[in-house]
GROMACS .gro file of N, CA and C in nm:
model
  483
    1MET      N    1   0.511  -1.531  -1.060
    1MET     CA    2   0.388  -1.596  -1.024
    1MET      C    3   0.378  -1.728  -1.101
    2ALA      N    4   0.319  -1.826  -1.036
    2ALA     CA    5   0.294  -1.956  -1.098
    2ALA      C    6   0.165  -2.012  -1.038
    3ALA      N    7   0.099  -2.101  -1.110
    3ALA     CA    8  -0.028  -2.155  -1.063
    3ALA      C    9  -0.039  -2.304  -1.094
    4VAL      N   10  -0.124  -2.370  -1.014
    4VAL     CA   11  -0.159  -2.510  -1.035
    4VAL      C   12  -0.311  -2.517  -1.033
    5ALA      N   13  -0.369  -2.582  -1.134
    5ALA     CA   14  -0.514  -2.599  -1.142
    5ALA      C   15  -0.548  -2.745  -1.119
    6ASP      N   16  -0.625  -2.772  -1.013
    6ASP     CA   17  -0.675  -2.906  -0.986
    6ASP      C   18  -0.814  -2.915  -1.049
    7VAL      N   19  -0.823  -2.981  -1.165
    7VAL     CA   20  -0.946  -2.984  -1.242
    7VAL      C   21  -1.056  -3.059  -1.165
    8ARG      N   22  -1.021  -3.166  -1.099
    8ARG     CA   23  -1.121  -3.245  -1.027
    8ARG      C   24  -1.186  -3.165  -0.915
    9ARG      N   25  -1.107  -3.091  -0.840
    9ARG     CA   26  -1.160  -3.012  -0.728
    9ARG      C   27  -1.199  -2.870  -0.766
   10ARG      N   28  -1.163  -2.828  -0.888
   10ARG     CA   29  -1.192  -2.691  -0.937
   10ARG      C   30  -1.124  -2.587  -0.849
   11VAL      N   31  -0.997  -2.614  -0.816
   11VAL     CA   32  -0.918  -2.525  -0.731
   11VAL      C   33  -0.799  -2.474  -0.812
   12LEU      N   34  -0.776  -2.344  -0.803
   12LEU     CA   35  -0.662  -2.280  -0.867
   12LEU      C   36  -0.574  -2.222  -0.757
   13MET      N   37  -0.451  -2.273  -0.745
   13MET     CA   38  -0.358  -2.225  -0.642
   13MET      C   39  -0.251  -2.142  -0.711
   14ILE      N   40  -0.235  -2.017  -0.665
   14ILE     CA   41  -0.141  -1.922  -0.726
   14ILE      C   42  -0.046  -1.873  -0.618
   15SER      N   43   0.083  -1.867  -0.650
   15SER     CA   44   0.178  -1.812  -0.554
   15SER      C   45   0.281  -1.729  -0.629
   16GLY      N   46   0.345  -1.641  -0.553
   16GLY     CA   47   0.448  -1.556  -0.611
   16GLY      C   48   0.482  -1.444  -0.516
   17ALA      N   49   0.541  -1.339  -0.571
   17ALA     CA   50   0.584  -1.225  -0.490
   17ALA      C   51   0.561  -1.096  -0.566
   18VAL      N   52   0.542  -0.988  -0.493
   18VAL     CA   53   0.520  -0.858  -0.553
   18VAL      C   54   0.623  -0.762  -0.496
   19ASP      N   55   0.696  -0.695  -0.586
   19ASP     CA   56   0.792  -0.595  -0.540
   19ASP      C   57   0.766  -0.458  -0.601
   20ALA      N   58   0.649  -0.441  -0.660
   20ALA     CA   59   0.612  -0.314  -0.723
   20ALA      C   60   0.538  -0.226  -0.622
   21ILE      N   61   0.585  -0.104  -0.605
   21ILE     CA   62   0.522  -0.011  -0.511
   21ILE      C   63   0.420   0.078  -0.582
   22ASP      N   64   0.456   0.128  -0.699
   22ASP     CA   65   0.374   0.228  -0.768
   22ASP      C   66   0.290   0.172  -0.881
   23HIS      N   67   0.278   0.039  -0.888
   23HIS     CA   68   0.200  -0.024  -0.995
   23HIS      C   69   0.103  -0.126  -0.936
   24ASP      N   70  -0.006  -0.148  -1.007
   24ASP     CA   71  -0.095  -0.259  -0.977
   24ASP      C   72  -0.050  -0.376  -1.064
   25VAL      N   73  -0.100  -0.495  -1.032
   25VAL     CA   74  -0.059  -0.615  -1.104
   25VAL      C   75  -0.182  -0.679  -1.168
   26SER      N   76  -0.180  -0.694  -1.300
   26SER     CA   77  -0.287  -0.760  -1.374
   26SER      C   78  -0.238  -0.898  -1.414
   27MET      N   79  -0.318  -1.000  -1.381
   27MET     CA   80  -0.279  -1.137  -1.407
   27MET      C   81  -0.377  -1.204  -1.502
   28CYS      N   82  -0.325  -1.259  -1.611
   28CYS     CA   83  -0.405  -1.339  -1.704
   28CYS      C   84  -0.372  -1.484  -1.675
   29ILE      N   85  -0.475  -1.564  -1.655
   29ILE     CA   86  -0.458  -1.705  -1.618
   29ILE      C   87  -0.512  -1.792  -1.731
   30ASN      N   88  -0.436  -1.889  -1.772
   30ASN     CA   89  -0.482  -1.984  -1.874
   30ASN      C   90  -0.544  -2.105  -1.804
   31LEU      N   91  -0.674  -2.102  -1.786
   31LEU     CA   92  -0.744  -2.212  -1.719
   31LEU      C   93  -0.764  -2.330  -1.814
   32PRO      N   94  -0.772  -2.451  -1.760
   32PRO     CA   95  -0.801  -2.566  -1.845
   32PRO      C   96  -0.941  -2.562  -1.904
   33GLU      N   97  -1.034  -2.496  -1.834
   33GLU     CA   98  -1.171  -2.482  -1.884
   33GLU      C   99  -1.239  -2.367  -1.809
   34PRO      N  100  -1.339  -2.303  -1.872
   34PRO     CA  101  -1.412  -2.197  -1.802
   34PRO      C  102  -1.498  -2.255  -1.691
   35GLY      N  103  -1.563  -2.169  -1.615
   35GLY     CA  104  -1.652  -2.212  -1.508
   35GLY      C  105  -1.610  -2.155  -1.374
   36ARG      N  106  -1.658  -2.220  -1.271
   36ARG     CA  107  -1.633  -2.172  -1.135
   36ARG      C  108  -1.505  -2.235  -1.080
   37TRP      N  109  -1.418  -2.150  -1.024
   37TRP     CA  110  -1.291  -2.194  -0.968
   37TRP      C  111  -1.271  -2.131  -0.831
   38GLN      N  112  -1.229  -2.212  -0.735
   38GLN     CA  113  -1.186  -2.156  -0.607
   38GLN      C  114  -1.040  -2.115  -0.624
   39VAL      N  115  -1.011  -1.990  -0.593
   39VAL     CA  116  -0.876  -1.936  -0.606
   39VAL      C  117  -0.815  -1.928  -0.467
   40ILE      N  118  -0.698  -1.989  -0.451
   40ILE     CA  119  -0.619  -1.977  -0.329
   40ILE      C  120  -0.490  -1.909  -0.372
   41LYS      N  121  -0.472  -1.785  -0.328
   41LYS     CA  122  -0.358  -1.705  -0.376
   41LYS      C  123  -0.271  -1.663  -0.260
   42SER      N  124  -0.143  -1.688  -0.274
   42SER     CA  125  -0.045  -1.646  -0.175
   42SER      C  126   0.060  -1.561  -0.245
   43GLU      N  127   0.092  -1.448  -0.185
   43GLU     CA  128   0.199  -1.366  -0.241
   43GLU      C  129   0.277  -1.302  -0.127
   44THR      N  130   0.403  -1.277  -0.152
   44THR     CA  131   0.491  -1.219  -0.052
   44THR      C  132   0.512  -1.071  -0.081
   45ASN      N  133   0.507  -0.990   0.021
   45ASN     CA  134   0.529  -0.846   0.010
   45ASN      C  135   0.681  -0.822   0.009
   46LEU      N  136   0.735  -0.796  -0.109
   46LEU     CA  137   0.878  -0.767  -0.121
   46LEU      C  138   0.907  -0.617  -0.124
   47THR      N  139   0.806  -0.536  -0.096
   47THR     CA  140   0.826  -0.392  -0.091
   47THR      C  141   0.875  -0.352   0.048
   48ASP      N  142   0.902  -0.224   0.065
   48ASP     CA  143   0.941  -0.173   0.196
   48ASP      C  144   0.824  -0.105   0.267
   49GLN      N  145   0.703  -0.130   0.219
   49GLN     CA  146   0.583  -0.068   0.275
   49GLN      C  147   0.487  -0.173   0.330
   50THR      N  148   0.409  -0.135   0.431
   50THR     CA  149   0.308  -0.223   0.486
   50THR      C  150   0.178  -0.204   0.410
   51TRP      N  151   0.122  -0.314   0.361
   51TRP     CA  152  -0.006  -0.310   0.292
   51TRP      C  153  -0.116  -0.317   0.397
   52VAL      N  154  -0.210  -0.220   0.396
   52VAL     CA  155  -0.320  -0.221   0.494
   52VAL      C  156  -0.454  -0.254   0.429
   53ALA      N  157  -0.455  -0.269   0.298
   53ALA     CA  158  -0.575  -0.314   0.226
   53ALA      C  159  -0.531  -0.367   0.090
   54MET      N  160  -0.609  -0.461   0.038
   54MET     CA  161  -0.583  -0.516  -0.095
   54MET      C  162  -0.715  -0.525  -0.170
   55GLN      N  163  -0.711  -0.492  -0.297
   55GLN     CA  164  -0.830  -0.495  -0.380
   55GLN      C  165  -0.806  -0.587  -0.500
   56VAL      N  166  -0.905  -0.667  -0.534
   56VAL     CA  167  -0.900  -0.753  -0.651
   56VAL      C  168  -1.017  -0.713  -0.740
   57THR      N  169  -0.989  -0.689  -0.868
   57THR     CA  170  -1.091  -0.646  -0.963
   57THR      C  171  -1.091  -0.741  -1.082
   58THR      N  172  -1.209  -0.790  -1.120
   58THR     CA  173  -1.218  -0.885  -1.231
   58THR      C  174  -1.235  -0.815  -1.365
   59ASP      N  175  -1.214  -0.891  -1.471
   59ASP     CA  176  -1.240  -0.841  -1.606
   59ASP      C  177  -1.389  -0.858  -1.638
   60ASP      N  178  -1.428  -0.824  -1.760
   60ASP     CA  179  -1.570  -0.832  -1.800
   60ASP      C  180  -1.621  -0.975  -1.812
   61ASP      N  181  -1.530  -1.072  -1.825
   61ASP     CA  182  -1.570  -1.211  -1.845
   61ASP      C  183  -1.569  -1.292  -1.715
   62SER      N  184  -1.548  -1.226  -1.601
   62SER     CA  185  -1.540  -1.296  -1.473
   62SER      C  186  -1.610  -1.216  -1.364
   63HIS      N  187  -1.647  -1.287  -1.258
   63HIS     CA  188  -1.699  -1.220  -1.139
   63HIS      C  189  -1.677  -1.311  -1.018
   64PHE      N  190  -1.680  -1.250  -0.901
   64PHE     CA  191  -1.666  -1.325  -0.777
   64PHE      C  192  -1.797  -1.398  -0.747
   65VAL      N  193  -1.788  -1.507  -0.675
   65VAL     CA  194  -1.906  -1.582  -0.634
   65VAL      C  195  -1.928  -1.553  -0.486
   66ASP      N  196  -2.048  -1.512  -0.453
   66ASP     CA  197  -2.084  -1.480  -0.314
   66ASP      C  198  -2.206  -1.565  -0.278
   67SER      N  199  -2.181  -1.677  -0.210
   67SER     CA  200  -2.289  -1.766  -0.170
   67SER      C  201  -2.254  -1.833  -0.038
   68ASP      N  202  -2.348  -1.906   0.016
   68ASP     CA  203  -2.325  -1.976   0.143
   68ASP      C  204  -2.218  -2.084   0.130
   69GLU      N  205  -2.194  -2.135   0.010
   69GLU     CA  206  -2.097  -2.242  -0.009
   69GLU      C  207  -1.956  -2.192  -0.037
   70THR      N  208  -1.937  -2.061  -0.051
   70THR     CA  209  -1.805  -2.009  -0.087
   70THR      C  210  -1.737  -1.943   0.032
   71MET      N  211  -1.605  -1.946   0.028
   71MET     CA  212  -1.525  -1.875   0.127
   71MET      C  213  -1.463  -1.753   0.061
   72ILE      N  214  -1.477  -1.641   0.127
   72ILE     CA  215  -1.405  -1.521   0.088
   72ILE      C  216  -1.331  -1.479   0.214
   73LEU      N  217  -1.199  -1.497   0.213
   73LEU     CA  218  -1.125  -1.468   0.336
   73LEU      C  219  -0.979  -1.445   0.307
   74SER      N  220  -0.914  -1.388   0.408
   74SER     CA  221  -0.770  -1.371   0.409
   74SER      C  222  -0.724  -1.389   0.553
   75ARG      N  223  -0.613  -1.457   0.568
   75ARG     CA  224  -0.557  -1.477   0.702
   75ARG      C  225  -0.511  -1.344   0.762
   76GLN      N  226  -0.470  -1.249   0.679
   76GLN     CA  227  -0.414  -1.123   0.728
   76GLN      C  228  -0.517  -1.012   0.745
   77PHE      N  229  -0.634  -1.025   0.684
   77PHE     CA  230  -0.734  -0.918   0.689
   77PHE      C  231  -0.863  -0.972   0.750
   78ALA      N  232  -0.917  -0.899   0.845
   78ALA     CA  233  -1.035  -0.943   0.918
   78ALA      C  234  -1.166  -0.917   0.843
   79ARG      N  235  -1.165  -0.823   0.751
   79ARG     CA  236  -1.290  -0.785   0.685
   79ARG      C  237  -1.275  -0.786   0.534
   80THR      N  238  -1.390  -0.803   0.467
   80THR     CA  239  -1.394  -0.795   0.321
   80THR      C  240  -1.512  -0.708   0.279
   81PHE      N  241  -1.501  -0.652   0.160
   81PHE     CA  242  -1.611  -0.577   0.100
   81PHE      C  243  -1.621  -0.622  -0.045
   82LEU      N  244  -1.740  -0.664  -0.087
   82LEU     CA  245  -1.766  -0.708  -0.224
   82LEU      C  246  -1.873  -0.617  -0.282
   83THR      N  247  -1.846  -0.561  -0.398
   83THR     CA  248  -1.944  -0.471  -0.461
   83THR      C  249  -2.065  -0.551  -0.509
   84PRO      N  250  -2.181  -0.486  -0.518
   84PRO     CA  251  -2.303  -0.556  -0.562
   84PRO      C  252  -2.291  -0.622  -0.700
   85ASP      N  253  -2.207  -0.565  -0.789
   85ASP     CA  254  -2.191  -0.626  -0.921
   85ASP      C  255  -2.093  -0.744  -0.920
   86LEU      N  256  -2.037  -0.776  -0.802
   86LEU     CA  257  -1.947  -0.890  -0.782
   86LEU      C  258  -1.818  -0.880  -0.864
   87ARG      N  259  -1.774  -0.756  -0.894
   87ARG     CA  260  -1.655  -0.737  -0.976
   87ARG      C  261  -1.536  -0.680  -0.898
   88ARG      N  262  -1.559  -0.630  -0.775
   88ARG     CA  263  -1.449  -0.573  -0.697
   88ARG      C  264  -1.458  -0.625  -0.554
   89LEU      N  265  -1.347  -0.681  -0.506
   89LEU     CA  266  -1.336  -0.737  -0.372
   89LEU      C  267  -1.222  -0.667  -0.299
   90THR      N  268  -1.251  -0.616  -0.180
   90THR     CA  269  -1.148  -0.548  -0.100
   90THR      C  270  -1.129  -0.620   0.032
   91PHE      N  271  -1.005  -0.651   0.063
   91PHE     CA  272  -0.967  -0.707   0.193
   91PHE      C  273  -0.910  -0.593   0.275
   92HIS      N  274  -0.956  -0.579   0.401
   92HIS     CA  275  -0.907  -0.470   0.485
   92HIS      C  276  -0.916  -0.508   0.632
   93ASP      N  277  -0.878  -0.415   0.719
   93ASP     CA  278  -0.872  -0.436   0.864
   93ASP      C  279  -0.765  -0.540   0.897
   94GLY      N  280  -0.642  -0.507   0.857
   94GLY     CA  281  -0.528  -0.592   0.883
   94GLY      C  282  -0.406  -0.532   0.817
   95GLU      N  283  -0.300  -0.610   0.805
   95GLU     CA  284  -0.180  -0.560   0.740
   95GLU      C  285  -0.091  -0.675   0.694
   96VAL      N  286  -0.009  -0.642   0.594
   96VAL     CA  287   0.095  -0.733   0.546
   96VAL      C  288   0.224  -0.652   0.545
   97ARG      N  289   0.311  -0.684   0.636
   97ARG     CA  290   0.437  -0.610   0.649
   97ARG      C  291   0.539  -0.657   0.546
   98PRO      N  292   0.642  -0.575   0.523
   98PRO     CA  293   0.748  -0.617   0.429
   98PRO      C  294   0.805  -0.754   0.469
   99GLY      N  295   0.818  -0.840   0.370
   99GLY     CA  296   0.871  -0.974   0.393
   99GLY      C  297   0.767  -1.078   0.430
  100GLU      N  298   0.646  -1.036   0.463
  100GLU     CA  299   0.541  -1.130   0.500
  100GLU      C  300   0.462  -1.175   0.378
  101ALA      N  301   0.398  -1.290   0.392
  101ALA     CA  302   0.311  -1.341   0.286
  101ALA      C  303   0.166  -1.314   0.323
  102VAL      N  304   0.083  -1.298   0.222
  102VAL     CA  305  -0.061  -1.282   0.240
  102VAL      C  306  -0.130  -1.398   0.170
  103LEU      N  307  -0.236  -1.449   0.232
  103LEU     CA  308  -0.315  -1.557   0.174
  103LEU      C  309  -0.457  -1.507   0.154
  104LYS      N  310  -0.509  -1.526   0.033
  104LYS     CA  311  -0.646  -1.486   0.001
  104LYS      C  312  -0.718  -1.605  -0.061
  105VAL      N  313  -0.846  -1.620  -0.029
  105VAL     CA  314  -0.928  -1.726  -0.085
  105VAL      C  315  -1.059  -1.664  -0.133
  106PHE      N  316  -1.098  -1.698  -0.257
  106PHE     CA  317  -1.225  -1.652  -0.313
  106PHE      C  318  -1.259  -1.740  -0.431
  107ASP      N  319  -1.384  -1.735  -0.475
  107ASP     CA  320  -1.428  -1.811  -0.592
  107ASP      C  321  -1.452  -1.714  -0.707
  108LEU      N  322  -1.411  -1.756  -0.825
  108LEU     CA  323  -1.434  -1.681  -0.948
  108LEU      C  324  -1.521  -1.764  -1.041
  109GLU      N  325  -1.615  -1.700  -1.106
  109GLU     CA  326  -1.694  -1.760  -1.214
  109GLU      C  327  -1.640  -1.699  -1.343
  110CYS      N  328  -1.586  -1.782  -1.431
  110CYS     CA  329  -1.519  -1.735  -1.553
  110CYS      C  330  -1.592  -1.789  -1.675
  111SER      N  331  -1.628  -1.700  -1.766
  111SER     CA  332  -1.697  -1.744  -1.887
  111SER      C  333  -1.598  -1.780  -1.998
  112THR      N  334  -1.470  -1.751  -1.977
  112THR     CA  335  -1.367  -1.786  -2.076
  112THR      C  336  -1.255  -1.863  -2.006
  113ARG      N  337  -1.166  -1.919  -2.085
  113ARG     CA  338  -1.051  -1.991  -2.030
  113ARG      C  339  -0.937  -1.897  -1.992
  114ARG      N  340  -0.946  -1.768  -2.027
  114ARG     CA  341  -0.838  -1.674  -2.000
  114ARG      C  342  -0.887  -1.553  -1.920
  115PRO      N  343  -0.928  -1.574  -1.796
  115PRO     CA  344  -0.971  -1.458  -1.716
  115PRO      C  345  -0.851  -1.372  -1.679
  116THR      N  346  -0.878  -1.245  -1.659
  116THR     CA  347  -0.776  -1.151  -1.615
  116THR      C  348  -0.832  -1.077  -1.495
  117TYR      N  349  -0.753  -1.066  -1.392
  117TYR     CA  350  -0.795  -0.984  -1.279
  117TYR      C  351  -0.677  -0.909  -1.224
  118ALA      N  352  -0.704  -0.796  -1.159
  118ALA     CA  353  -0.599  -0.706  -1.114
  118ALA      C  354  -0.597  -0.697  -0.962
  119HIS      N  355  -0.477  -0.683  -0.908
  119HIS     CA  356  -0.455  -0.667  -0.765
  119HIS      C  357  -0.400  -0.527  -0.739
  120SER      N  358  -0.459  -0.459  -0.643
  120SER     CA  359  -0.411  -0.329  -0.598
  120SER      C  360  -0.386  -0.337  -0.448
  121ARG      N  361  -0.289  -0.263  -0.403
  121ARG     CA  362  -0.257  -0.260  -0.260
  121ARG      C  363  -0.261  -0.116  -0.211
  122TYR      N  364  -0.305  -0.098  -0.086
  122TYR     CA  365  -0.305   0.035  -0.026
  122TYR      C  366  -0.209   0.036   0.091
  123CYS      N  367  -0.120   0.135   0.091
  123CYS     CA  368  -0.025   0.157   0.199
  123CYS      C  369  -0.057   0.292   0.261
  124ALA      N  370  -0.063   0.297   0.392
  124ALA     CA  371  -0.092   0.423   0.461
  124ALA      C  372   0.020   0.522   0.433
  125VAL      N  373  -0.016   0.649   0.421
  125VAL     CA  374   0.083   0.755   0.402
  125VAL      C  375   0.147   0.783   0.538
  126ALA      N  376   0.278   0.782   0.541
  126ALA     CA  377   0.352   0.793   0.668
  126ALA      C  378   0.318   0.920   0.746
  127THR      N  379   0.284   1.028   0.678
  127THR     CA  380   0.256   1.154   0.746
  127THR      C  381   0.111   1.168   0.791
  128ASP      N  382   0.026   1.074   0.751
  128ASP     CA  383  -0.116   1.080   0.789
  128ASP      C  384  -0.136   1.035   0.933
  129SER      N  385  -0.233   1.096   0.999
  129SER     CA  386  -0.272   1.052   1.133
  129SER      C  387  -0.353   0.924   1.120
  130PRO      N  388  -0.373   0.850   1.228
  130PRO     CA  389  -0.458   0.731   1.220
  130PRO      C  390  -0.599   0.763   1.171
  131GLU      N  391  -0.651   0.880   1.206
  131GLU     CA  392  -0.785   0.920   1.162
  131GLU      C  393  -0.786   0.945   1.011
  132GLN      N  394  -0.680   1.010   0.959
  132GLN     CA  395  -0.671   1.035   0.815
  132GLN      C  396  -0.658   0.904   0.737
  133THR      N  397  -0.580   0.812   0.790
  133THR     CA  398  -0.563   0.682   0.726
  133THR      C  399  -0.696   0.608   0.723
  134ALA      N  400  -0.769   0.609   0.835
  134ALA     CA  401  -0.899   0.541   0.841
  134ALA      C  402  -0.998   0.602   0.742
  135ALA      N  403  -1.000   0.735   0.732
  135ALA     CA  404  -1.091   0.801   0.638
  135ALA      C  405  -1.054   0.768   0.493
  136ALA      N  406  -0.926   0.769   0.461
  136ALA     CA  407  -0.882   0.735   0.325
  136ALA      C  408  -0.919   0.591   0.292
  137LEU      N  409  -0.901   0.503   0.388
  137LEU     CA  410  -0.933   0.363   0.366
  137LEU      C  411  -1.083   0.344   0.344
  138GLU      N  412  -1.166   0.410   0.422
  138GLU     CA  413  -1.312   0.400   0.403
  138GLU      C  414  -1.354   0.450   0.265
  139ARG      N  415  -1.292   0.560   0.217
  139ARG     CA  416  -1.322   0.611   0.083
  139ARG      C  417  -1.284   0.508  -0.023
  140MET      N  418  -1.167   0.445  -0.005
  140MET     CA  419  -1.121   0.347  -0.104
  140MET      C  420  -1.206   0.221  -0.104
  141ILE      N  421  -1.255   0.183   0.011
  141ILE     CA  422  -1.343   0.065   0.017
  141ILE      C  423  -1.472   0.095  -0.057
  142ALA      N  424  -1.528   0.214  -0.034
  142ALA     CA  425  -1.655   0.251  -0.096
  142ALA      C  426  -1.641   0.277  -0.247
  143ASP      N  427  -1.535   0.349  -0.286
  143ASP     CA  428  -1.521   0.395  -0.424
  143ASP      C  429  -1.424   0.313  -0.508
  144GLY      N  430  -1.346   0.228  -0.445
  144GLY     CA  431  -1.242   0.155  -0.516
  144GLY      C  432  -1.111   0.232  -0.511
  145MET      N  433  -1.004   0.160  -0.521
  145MET     CA  434  -0.872   0.224  -0.517
  145MET      C  435  -0.847   0.292  -0.650
  146PRO      N  436  -0.779   0.406  -0.647
  146PRO     CA  437  -0.750   0.475  -0.773
  146PRO      C  438  -0.660   0.387  -0.861
  147GLN      N  439  -0.684   0.393  -0.991
  147GLN     CA  440  -0.605   0.312  -1.083
  147GLN      C  441  -0.464   0.368  -1.095
  148ARG      N  442  -0.367   0.278  -1.094
  148ARG     CA  443  -0.227   0.314  -1.113
  148ARG      C  444  -0.177   0.244  -1.238
  149PRO      N  445  -0.057   0.277  -1.281
  149PRO     CA  446  -0.001   0.202  -1.395
  149PRO      C  447  -0.003   0.052  -1.364
  150MET      N  448  -0.017  -0.028  -1.468
  150MET     CA  449  -0.039  -0.171  -1.450
  150MET      C  450   0.081  -0.251  -1.502
  151ILE      N  451   0.122  -0.348  -1.422
  151ILE     CA  452   0.215  -0.450  -1.469
  151ILE      C  453   0.129  -0.569  -1.511
  152GLU      N  454   0.141  -0.608  -1.637
  152GLU     CA  455   0.059  -0.718  -1.688
  152GLU      C  456   0.144  -0.844  -1.700
  153MET      N  457   0.087  -0.955  -1.654
  153MET     CA  458   0.159  -1.081  -1.662
  153MET      C  459   0.066  -1.194  -1.699
  154ILE      N  460   0.121  -1.291  -1.766
  154ILE     CA  461   0.049  -1.415  -1.796
  154ILE      C  462   0.105  -1.518  -1.700
  155VAL      N  463   0.019  -1.578  -1.619
  155VAL     CA  464   0.061  -1.673  -1.517
  155VAL      C  465   0.056  -1.814  -1.575
  156PRO      N  466   0.171  -1.883  -1.576
  156PRO     CA  467   0.168  -2.022  -1.623
  156PRO      C  468   0.092  -2.111  -1.526
  157VAL      N  469   0.012  -2.201  -1.581
  157VAL     CA  470  -0.071  -2.290  -1.501
  157VAL      C  471  -0.036  -2.435  -1.532
  158THR      N  472  -0.003  -2.510  -1.427
  158THR     CA  473   0.018  -2.654  -1.439
  158THR      C  474  -0.114  -2.722  -1.403
  159VAL      N  475  -0.161  -2.811  -1.489
  159VAL     CA  476  -0.289  -2.877  -1.466
  159VAL      C  477  -0.265  -3.014  -1.402
  160ILE      N  478  -0.339  -3.040  -1.292
  160ILE     CA  479  -0.335  -3.170  -1.227
  160ILE      C  480  -0.478  -3.220  -1.209
  161GLY      N  481  -0.493  -3.346  -1.170
  161GLY     CA  482  -0.626  -3.402  -1.141
  161GLY      C  483  -0.701  -3.431  -1.266
   0.00000   0.00000   0.00000
């Protein structure tokens, strides 16, 4: 993973790839300054499984921004769910197949220069019926995805602008 921070526009662009199936990914970002940042994140699915939902969870020093001026979207997922405390965002109703890239856009409000947030992915169980998959997905949207072992990384940030 690598990132570029455009200080003038307050945009953080992150790209990379994920090949971990049984782990979530925690990313620590070294921002040039705290405050509100639009995050544009692209990652490639290097696993052999199709992701049917993705969850992003913030640390205690950050939260998502939900306002008329912000975009919360993904090209691959038609729907989003944001918890009332603005700490967990789930993208769903779509898929990212092996070898494909996913694009997510959201705003983060960070009270420190080193926010950390975690990404989780949900893959349907091959033996589940479509109804079982839909029910499992609805539970995960409402309750959050179960925590798995975490891969922790510090993402280098190049500052421009």
